[in-house]
CSV table of C-alpha atoms and ligand atoms in Angstrom, one decimal:
chain,number,residue,atom,x,y,z
A,797,MET,CA,2.6,14.1,23.2
A,798,GLU,CA,4.7,10.9,22.9
A,799,HIS,CA,1.6,9.3,23.1
A,800,LEU,CA,1.1,9.8,19.4
A,801,LEU,CA,4.2,7.7,18.5
A,802,HIS,CA,2.2,4.4,20.2
A,803,VAL,CA,4.7,1.8,18.5
A,804,CYS,CA,1.4,-1.5,18.3
A,805,GLY,CA,3.5,-4.5,18.7
A,806,ARG,CA,4.7,-7.4,16.9
A,807,ARG,CA,2.1,-9.9,18.2
A,808,SER,CA,0.4,-12.5,16.8
A,809,SER,CA,-2.7,-12.2,14.2
A,810,GLN,CA,-4.4,-14.2,11.4
A,811,THR,CA,-1.5,-14.0,8.3
A,812,PRO,CA,-2.4,-15.5,5.3
A,813,ALA,CA,-1.2,-18.4,3.9
A,814,PRO,CA,1.1,-17.1,0.7
A,815,PHE,CA,-1.1,-18.1,-2.2
A,816,PHE,CA,0.0,-17.0,-5.3
A,817,GLY,CA,3.2,-18.2,-5.9
A,818,SER,CA,3.5,-17.0,-9.5
A,819,GLU,CA,2.1,-14.5,-11.8
A,820,LYS,CA,0.0,-17.3,-13.6
A,821,GLY,CA,-1.3,-18.1,-10.6
A,822,LEU,CA,-2.2,-14.1,-9.4
A,823,ARG,CA,-3.8,-14.1,-13.0
A,824,THR,CA,-5.8,-17.4,-12.8
A,825,TYR,CA,-7.4,-16.5,-9.4
A,826,LEU,CA,-8.3,-13.1,-11.1
A,827,VAL,CA,-10.3,-14.6,-13.9
A,828,LEU,CA,-11.9,-16.8,-11.3
A,829,ALA,CA,-12.8,-14.0,-9.0
A,830,ARG,CA,-14.4,-11.9,-12.4
A,831,LYS,CA,-16.0,-15.2,-13.3
A,832,GLY,CA,-17.2,-15.9,-10.0
A,833,ARG,CA,-19.1,-11.6,-10.0
A,834,GLN,CA,-21.9,-13.1,-12.3
A,835,ARG,CA,-23.1,-16.1,-9.0
A,836,PHE,CA,-22.8,-13.8,-6.6
A,837,HIS,CA,-25.9,-12.7,-5.5
A,838,THR,CA,-27.0,-10.4,-2.8
A,839,THR,CA,-29.8,-10.5,-1.0
A,840,GLY,CA,-32.8,-7.3,-1.1
A,841,SER,CA,-32.9,-7.4,2.8
A,842,CYS,CA,-29.6,-5.2,2.9
A,843,TYR,CA,-30.9,-2.2,0.5
A,844,LYS,CA,-33.5,-1.4,2.7
A,845,GLY,CA,-33.2,2.0,4.2
A,846,ARG,CA,-30.4,3.3,1.9
A,847,THR,CA,-30.2,6.6,-0.1
A,848,GLY,CA,-29.7,6.1,-3.4
A,849,ALA,CA,-25.4,6.3,-3.8
A,850,GLU,CA,-25.3,4.3,-0.6
A,851,HIS,CA,-27.5,1.7,-2.4
A,852,LEU,CA,-24.8,2.4,-5.8
A,853,TRP,CA,-22.0,1.7,-3.7
A,854,LEU,CA,-23.5,-1.3,-1.6
A,855,THR,CA,-24.0,-3.1,-5.2
A,856,ARG,CA,-20.9,-2.1,-6.3
A,857,HIS,CA,-18.8,-3.5,-2.8
A,858,LEU,CA,-21.3,-7.2,-2.9
A,859,ARG,CA,-20.7,-7.5,-6.3
A,860,ASP,CA,-16.6,-6.9,-6.2
A,861,PRO,CA,-14.9,-9.7,-7.1
A,862,PHE,CA,-11.6,-8.3,-4.8
A,863,VAL,CA,-13.5,-7.6,-2.2
A,864,LYS,CA,-15.0,-11.7,-2.2
A,865,ALA,CA,-11.3,-12.7,-2.8
A,866,ALA,CA,-10.0,-10.5,0.5
A,867,LYS,CA,-12.4,-12.5,2.4
A,868,VAL,CA,-11.4,-15.7,1.1
A,869,GLU,CA,-7.8,-15.1,1.4
A,870,SER,CA,-7.9,-13.0,5.2
A,871,TYR,CA,-6.8,-10.5,3.8
A,872,ARG,CA,-7.8,-7.0,5.6
A,873,CYS,CA,-8.9,-5.2,2.5
A,874,ARG,CA,-9.0,-5.5,-1.3
A,875,SER,CA,-6.6,-3.4,-2.2
A,876,ALA,CA,-3.6,-6.3,-0.7
A,877,PHE,CA,-4.3,-7.4,-4.7
A,878,LYS,CA,-3.0,-4.5,-6.0
A,879,LEU,CA,0.1,-4.8,-4.2
A,880,LEU,CA,0.7,-8.6,-5.4
A,881,GLU,CA,-0.5,-7.5,-8.9
A,882,MET,CA,2.4,-5.0,-8.9
A,883,ASN,CA,4.6,-7.4,-6.8
A,884,GLU,CA,4.4,-10.1,-9.4
A,885,ARG,CA,4.9,-7.8,-12.2
A,886,HIS,CA,7.5,-5.9,-11.1
A,887,GLN,CA,9.4,-7.6,-8.3
A,888,ILE,CA,9.2,-5.2,-5.6
A,889,LEU,CA,9.7,-7.3,-2.5
A,890,ARG,CA,12.0,-9.9,-2.0
A,891,PRO,CA,12.6,-12.5,1.3
A,892,GLY,CA,15.0,-10.4,4.0
A,893,LEU,CA,14.3,-6.9,2.6
A,894,ARG,CA,13.0,-4.1,5.3
A,895,VAL,CA,9.6,-2.5,4.5
A,896,LEU,CA,8.3,1.4,5.0
A,897,ASP,CA,4.4,1.0,4.5
A,898,CYS,CA,2.9,4.6,4.7
A,899,GLY,CA,-0.8,4.3,5.2
A,900,ALA,CA,-0.7,1.0,6.8
A,901,ALA,CA,-4.4,0.9,7.6
A,902,PRO,CA,-6.1,-1.7,8.0
A,903,GLY,CA,-2.9,-3.4,7.0
A,904,ALA,CA,-3.4,-5.0,3.9
A,905,TRP,CA,-0.7,-4.2,2.1
A,906,SER,CA,1.6,-5.2,5.3
A,907,GLN,CA,0.2,-8.7,5.5
A,908,VAL,CA,1.5,-9.2,1.7
A,909,ALA,CA,4.8,-7.5,2.7
A,910,VAL,CA,5.3,-9.4,5.7
A,911,GLN,CA,4.9,-12.8,3.3
A,912,ARG,CA,7.0,-11.6,0.9
A,913,VAL,CA,9.8,-10.3,2.8
A,914,ASN,CA,9.5,-13.4,4.9
A,915,ALA,CA,9.5,-10.6,8.0
A,916,ALA,CA,7.7,-13.9,10.7
A,917,GLY,CA,10.8,-15.8,9.6
A,918,THR,CA,8.0,-18.6,8.3
A,919,ASP,CA,10.8,-19.8,5.6
A,920,PRO,CA,13.5,-20.6,7.5
A,921,SER,CA,15.8,-21.1,4.4
A,922,ALA,CA,15.2,-17.3,3.7
A,923,PRO,CA,16.6,-14.3,5.0
A,924,VAL,CA,14.2,-12.6,7.3
A,925,GLY,CA,13.3,-9.2,6.3
A,926,PHE,CA,11.3,-6.1,8.7
A,927,VAL,CA,8.1,-4.5,8.0
A,928,LEU,CA,7.0,-1.0,9.5
A,929,GLY,CA,3.6,0.0,9.0
A,930,VAL,CA,2.4,3.6,9.7
A,931,ASP,CA,-1.0,4.9,10.0
A,932,LEU,CA,-3.1,8.0,11.5
A,933,LEU,CA,-5.5,5.2,12.2
A,934,HIS,CA,-5.2,2.5,14.6
A,935,ILE,CA,-3.7,-1.0,12.8
A,936,PHE,CA,-4.5,-4.5,14.6
A,937,PRO,CA,-1.3,-6.2,15.4
A,938,LEU,CA,-0.1,-8.7,13.0
A,939,GLU,CA,2.4,-11.2,13.3
A,940,GLY,CA,5.8,-10.4,12.1
A,941,ALA,CA,4.9,-6.7,11.5
A,942,THR,CA,5.7,-3.4,13.4
A,943,PHE,CA,2.9,-0.7,13.7
A,944,LEU,CA,3.5,3.1,14.8
A,945,CYS,CA,0.1,4.3,15.1
A,946,PRO,CA,-1.7,6.7,15.4
A,947,ALA,CA,0.9,8.4,13.7
A,948,ASP,CA,1.1,11.3,10.9
A,949,VAL,CA,3.9,10.2,8.1
A,950,THR,CA,4.8,14.1,7.8
A,951,ASP,CA,5.0,15.1,11.5
A,952,PRO,CA,9.1,14.9,12.0
A,953,ARG,CA,8.3,13.5,15.4
A,954,THR,CA,7.0,10.3,13.3
A,955,PHE,CA,10.3,11.0,11.2
A,956,ARG,CA,12.7,10.1,13.7
A,957,LYS,CA,10.8,7.4,15.3
A,958,ILE,CA,10.5,5.3,12.1
A,959,GLN,CA,14.6,5.7,11.8
A,960,GLU,CA,14.6,4.5,15.3
A,961,LEU,CA,12.5,1.5,14.5
A,962,LEU,CA,14.3,0.5,11.2
A,963,PRO,CA,17.3,-2.0,11.2
A,964,GLY,CA,20.0,-0.1,10.5
A,965,GLY,CA,17.7,3.6,10.4
A,966,ARG,CA,16.8,2.8,6.9
A,967,ALA,CA,14.6,0.7,4.4
A,968,ASP,CA,14.9,-0.7,1.4
A,969,VAL,CA,11.5,-0.5,-0.2
A,970,ILE,CA,8.9,2.5,0.9
A,971,LEU,CA,5.4,1.9,-0.1
A,972,SER,CA,2.8,4.5,0.2
A,973,ASP,CA,-1.1,3.8,-0.1
A,974,MET,CA,-1.6,7.2,1.7
A,975,ALA,CA,-5.0,8.7,1.0
A,976,PRO,CA,-6.5,11.8,2.5
A,977,ASN,CA,-9.9,11.6,3.4
A,978,ALA,CA,-11.8,12.6,0.1
A,979,THR,CA,-13.6,16.3,0.1
A,980,GLY,CA,-15.1,14.9,-3.6
A,981,ILE,CA,-13.9,17.9,-4.8
A,982,ARG,CA,-11.3,16.1,-7.4
A,983,GLY,CA,-9.0,19.1,-8.0
A,984,LEU,CA,-8.1,19.8,-4.4
A,985,ASP,CA,-7.9,15.9,-3.5
A,986,HIS,CA,-5.3,15.5,-5.9
A,987,ASP,CA,-3.3,18.6,-4.5
A,988,ARG,CA,-3.8,16.7,-1.1
A,989,LEU,CA,-2.5,13.5,-2.1
A,990,ILE,CA,0.5,15.0,-4.4
A,991,SER,CA,1.3,17.3,-1.4
A,992,LEU,CA,1.4,14.2,0.5
A,993,CYS,CA,3.5,12.0,-1.6
A,994,LEU,CA,6.0,15.0,-1.9
A,995,SER,CA,6.5,15.4,1.7
A,996,LEU,CA,7.5,11.8,2.1
A,997,LEU,CA,9.5,12.3,-0.7
A,998,ASP,CA,11.5,14.7,1.4
A,999,MET,CA,11.9,11.9,3.6
A,1000,VAL,CA,13.8,9.9,1.3
A,1001,PRO,CA,17.3,10.7,1.5
A,1002,ASP,CA,17.3,10.1,4.8
A,1003,VAL,CA,15.5,7.1,4.7
A,1004,LEU,CA,15.9,5.0,1.8
A,1005,HIS,CA,19.0,2.8,1.0
A,1006,PRO,CA,20.6,3.5,-2.0
A,1007,ARG,CA,18.9,1.7,-5.1
A,1008,GLY,CA,16.2,1.2,-3.4
A,1009,THR,CA,12.5,1.3,-4.4
A,1010,PHE,CA,9.6,4.0,-3.4
A,1011,LEU,CA,5.7,2.6,-5.0
A,1012,CYS,CA,3.2,5.5,-3.8
A,1013,LYS,CA,-0.5,6.3,-4.9
A,1014,THR,CA,-1.9,9.1,-6.6
A,1015,TRP,CA,-5.0,10.4,-8.3
A,1016,ALA,CA,-3.9,12.0,-11.4
A,1017,GLY,CA,-4.4,15.2,-12.4
A,1018,SER,CA,-2.5,18.4,-13.3
A,1019,GLN,CA,0.3,18.5,-10.6
A,1020,SER,CA,1.2,15.0,-11.2
A,1021,HIS,CA,4.1,16.2,-13.5
A,1022,ARG,CA,5.7,17.5,-10.6
A,1023,LEU,CA,6.1,14.1,-8.5
A,1024,GLN,CA,7.2,12.6,-11.8
A,1025,LYS,CA,9.9,15.0,-12.4
A,1026,ARG,CA,11.3,14.7,-8.6
A,1027,LEU,CA,11.4,10.6,-9.3
A,1028,THR,CA,12.7,10.8,-12.3
A,1029,GLU,CA,15.4,12.9,-11.2
A,1030,GLU,CA,16.1,11.2,-8.1
A,1031,PHE,CA,15.7,7.4,-9.5
A,1032,GLN,CA,17.2,5.5,-12.5
A,1033,ASN,CA,14.0,4.3,-13.2
A,1034,ALA,CA,10.4,5.5,-12.9
A,1035,ARG,CA,6.9,4.2,-14.5
A,1036,THR,CA,3.1,4.6,-13.9
A,1037,VAL,CA,1.5,1.7,-13.0
A,1038,LYS,CA,-2.3,0.7,-13.2
A,1039,PRO,CA,-3.1,-2.6,-11.2
A,1040,GLU,CA,-6.2,-4.5,-12.4
A,1041,ALA,CA,-7.8,-4.3,-8.7
A,1042,SER,CA,-7.5,-0.3,-9.1
A,1043,ARG,CA,-11.3,0.6,-10.2
A,1044,LYS,CA,-11.3,1.3,-13.8
A,1045,GLU,CA,-13.4,4.6,-13.4
A,1046,SER,CA,-11.1,5.2,-10.3
A,1047,SER,CA,-7.9,8.1,-11.4
A,1048,GLU,CA,-6.4,6.2,-9.0
A,1049,VAL,CA,-2.8,5.0,-10.6
A,1050,TYR,CA,0.5,4.1,-8.4
A,1051,LEU,CA,3.9,5.3,-9.5
A,1052,LEU,CA,6.9,2.8,-9.4
A,1053,ALA,CA,10.6,4.2,-9.2
A,1054,THR,CA,13.0,1.7,-8.5
A,1055,GLN,CA,16.8,2.3,-7.9
A,1056,TYR,CA,17.1,5.3,-6.1
A,1057,ARG,CA,20.7,7.0,-6.7
A,1058,GLY,CA,21.2,8.0,-3.0
A,1059,LYS,CA,21.3,11.5,-0.9
A,1060,PRO,CA,24.2,13.4,-2.9
A,1061,GLY,CA,27.3,12.6,-0.9
A,1062,GLY,CA,25.7,9.5,1.1
A,1063,LEU,CA,25.9,6.4,1.4
A,1064,LYS,CA,26.4,4.1,-1.6
A,1065,GLY,CA,24.5,1.1,-2.5
B,818,SAM,C1,-6.6,3.5,1.6
B,818,SAM,S1,-5.7,4.0,2.9
B,818,SAM,C2,-4.7,2.2,3.2
B,818,SAM,C3,-4.8,0.9,2.9
B,818,SAM,C4,-3.7,0.1,3.1
B,818,SAM,N1,-2.7,-0.1,2.3
B,818,SAM,C5,-4.3,-1.7,3.3
B,818,SAM,O1,-3.9,-2.2,2.2
B,818,SAM,O2,-4.4,-1.8,4.1
B,818,SAM,C6,-5.4,5.0,3.1
B,818,SAM,C7,-4.6,5.2,4.6
B,818,SAM,O3,-3.9,6.2,4.5
B,818,SAM,C8,-3.8,6.9,5.9
B,818,SAM,N2,-3.5,8.0,5.6
B,818,SAM,C9,-3.9,9.5,5.4
B,818,SAM,N3,-3.0,10.5,5.5
B,818,SAM,C10,-2.0,9.9,6.4
B,818,SAM,C11,-0.9,10.5,7.1
B,818,SAM,N4,-0.7,11.7,6.9
B,818,SAM,N5,0.0,9.8,7.9
B,818,SAM,C12,-0.2,8.5,7.8
B,818,SAM,N6,-1.4,7.7,7.2
B,818,SAM,C13,-2.2,8.6,6.7
B,818,SAM,C14,-5.4,7.0,5.8
B,818,SAM,O4,-5.4,7.0,7.7
B,818,SAM,C15,-5.8,5.6,5.9
B,818,SAM,O5,-5.6,4.5,6.6
């Protein structure tokens, strides 16, 4: 089943110019984007023939300042702003780091990671990092990133390929924006996402460099404590983060764990 582990290459594609040089820059942009919402009109024609739920989704989508901003900045989707904000606040990415981006399609987080770790070598005076994105879905090529797709992160064959592809077999940062297809049954979706994060966490001793960072998306719920407990045990710091670009009505929260303690008896940072 070698085709499952197809590497999608490092070919050129549109990489947005680094826009947010500082936290202030990002905040100003978010304020402007929110103000822009009031001036953002939609035509009635795109609502024709749609159900009530579709109408509601479309209205929210068209009014969403982050959707508009993602278009302006050439990000592949609005989720780029979640990572940009968390990175500005917590300094997760810097030039030279090796990043594993799990659940990377369509590639917006990888775009941010490529810029921030200088994976395309855009800044000749800074160390060059590495970005490896993995997803069940195909991802269009992005300059500076290597994509492993379609591939299931929980599959042992994917795990071996990840180790082969990462320089030195390890990442300094593991990002996960993975989400299983939602069934709409809140408790079930929550359980499935926690299981997915726990499976990823099982890979950490063999893939994450000591003192490394782990950031994952979860949907808050009854099993969150299991993930939080593991992170607190295995990392020196663990916290919950809710970026502004994450919709308020959503139970989505991110868990950020830093300073990985390392595999017992393994590498020291
Ligand atoms: C919210 S999207 C990620 C968006 C991405 N961060 C971006 O900025 O473009 C969630 C992704 O997780 C992927 N996913 C879910 N389960 C996965 C698994 N077991 N292995 C790999 N990818 C998975 C889905 O295919 C989906 O593309």
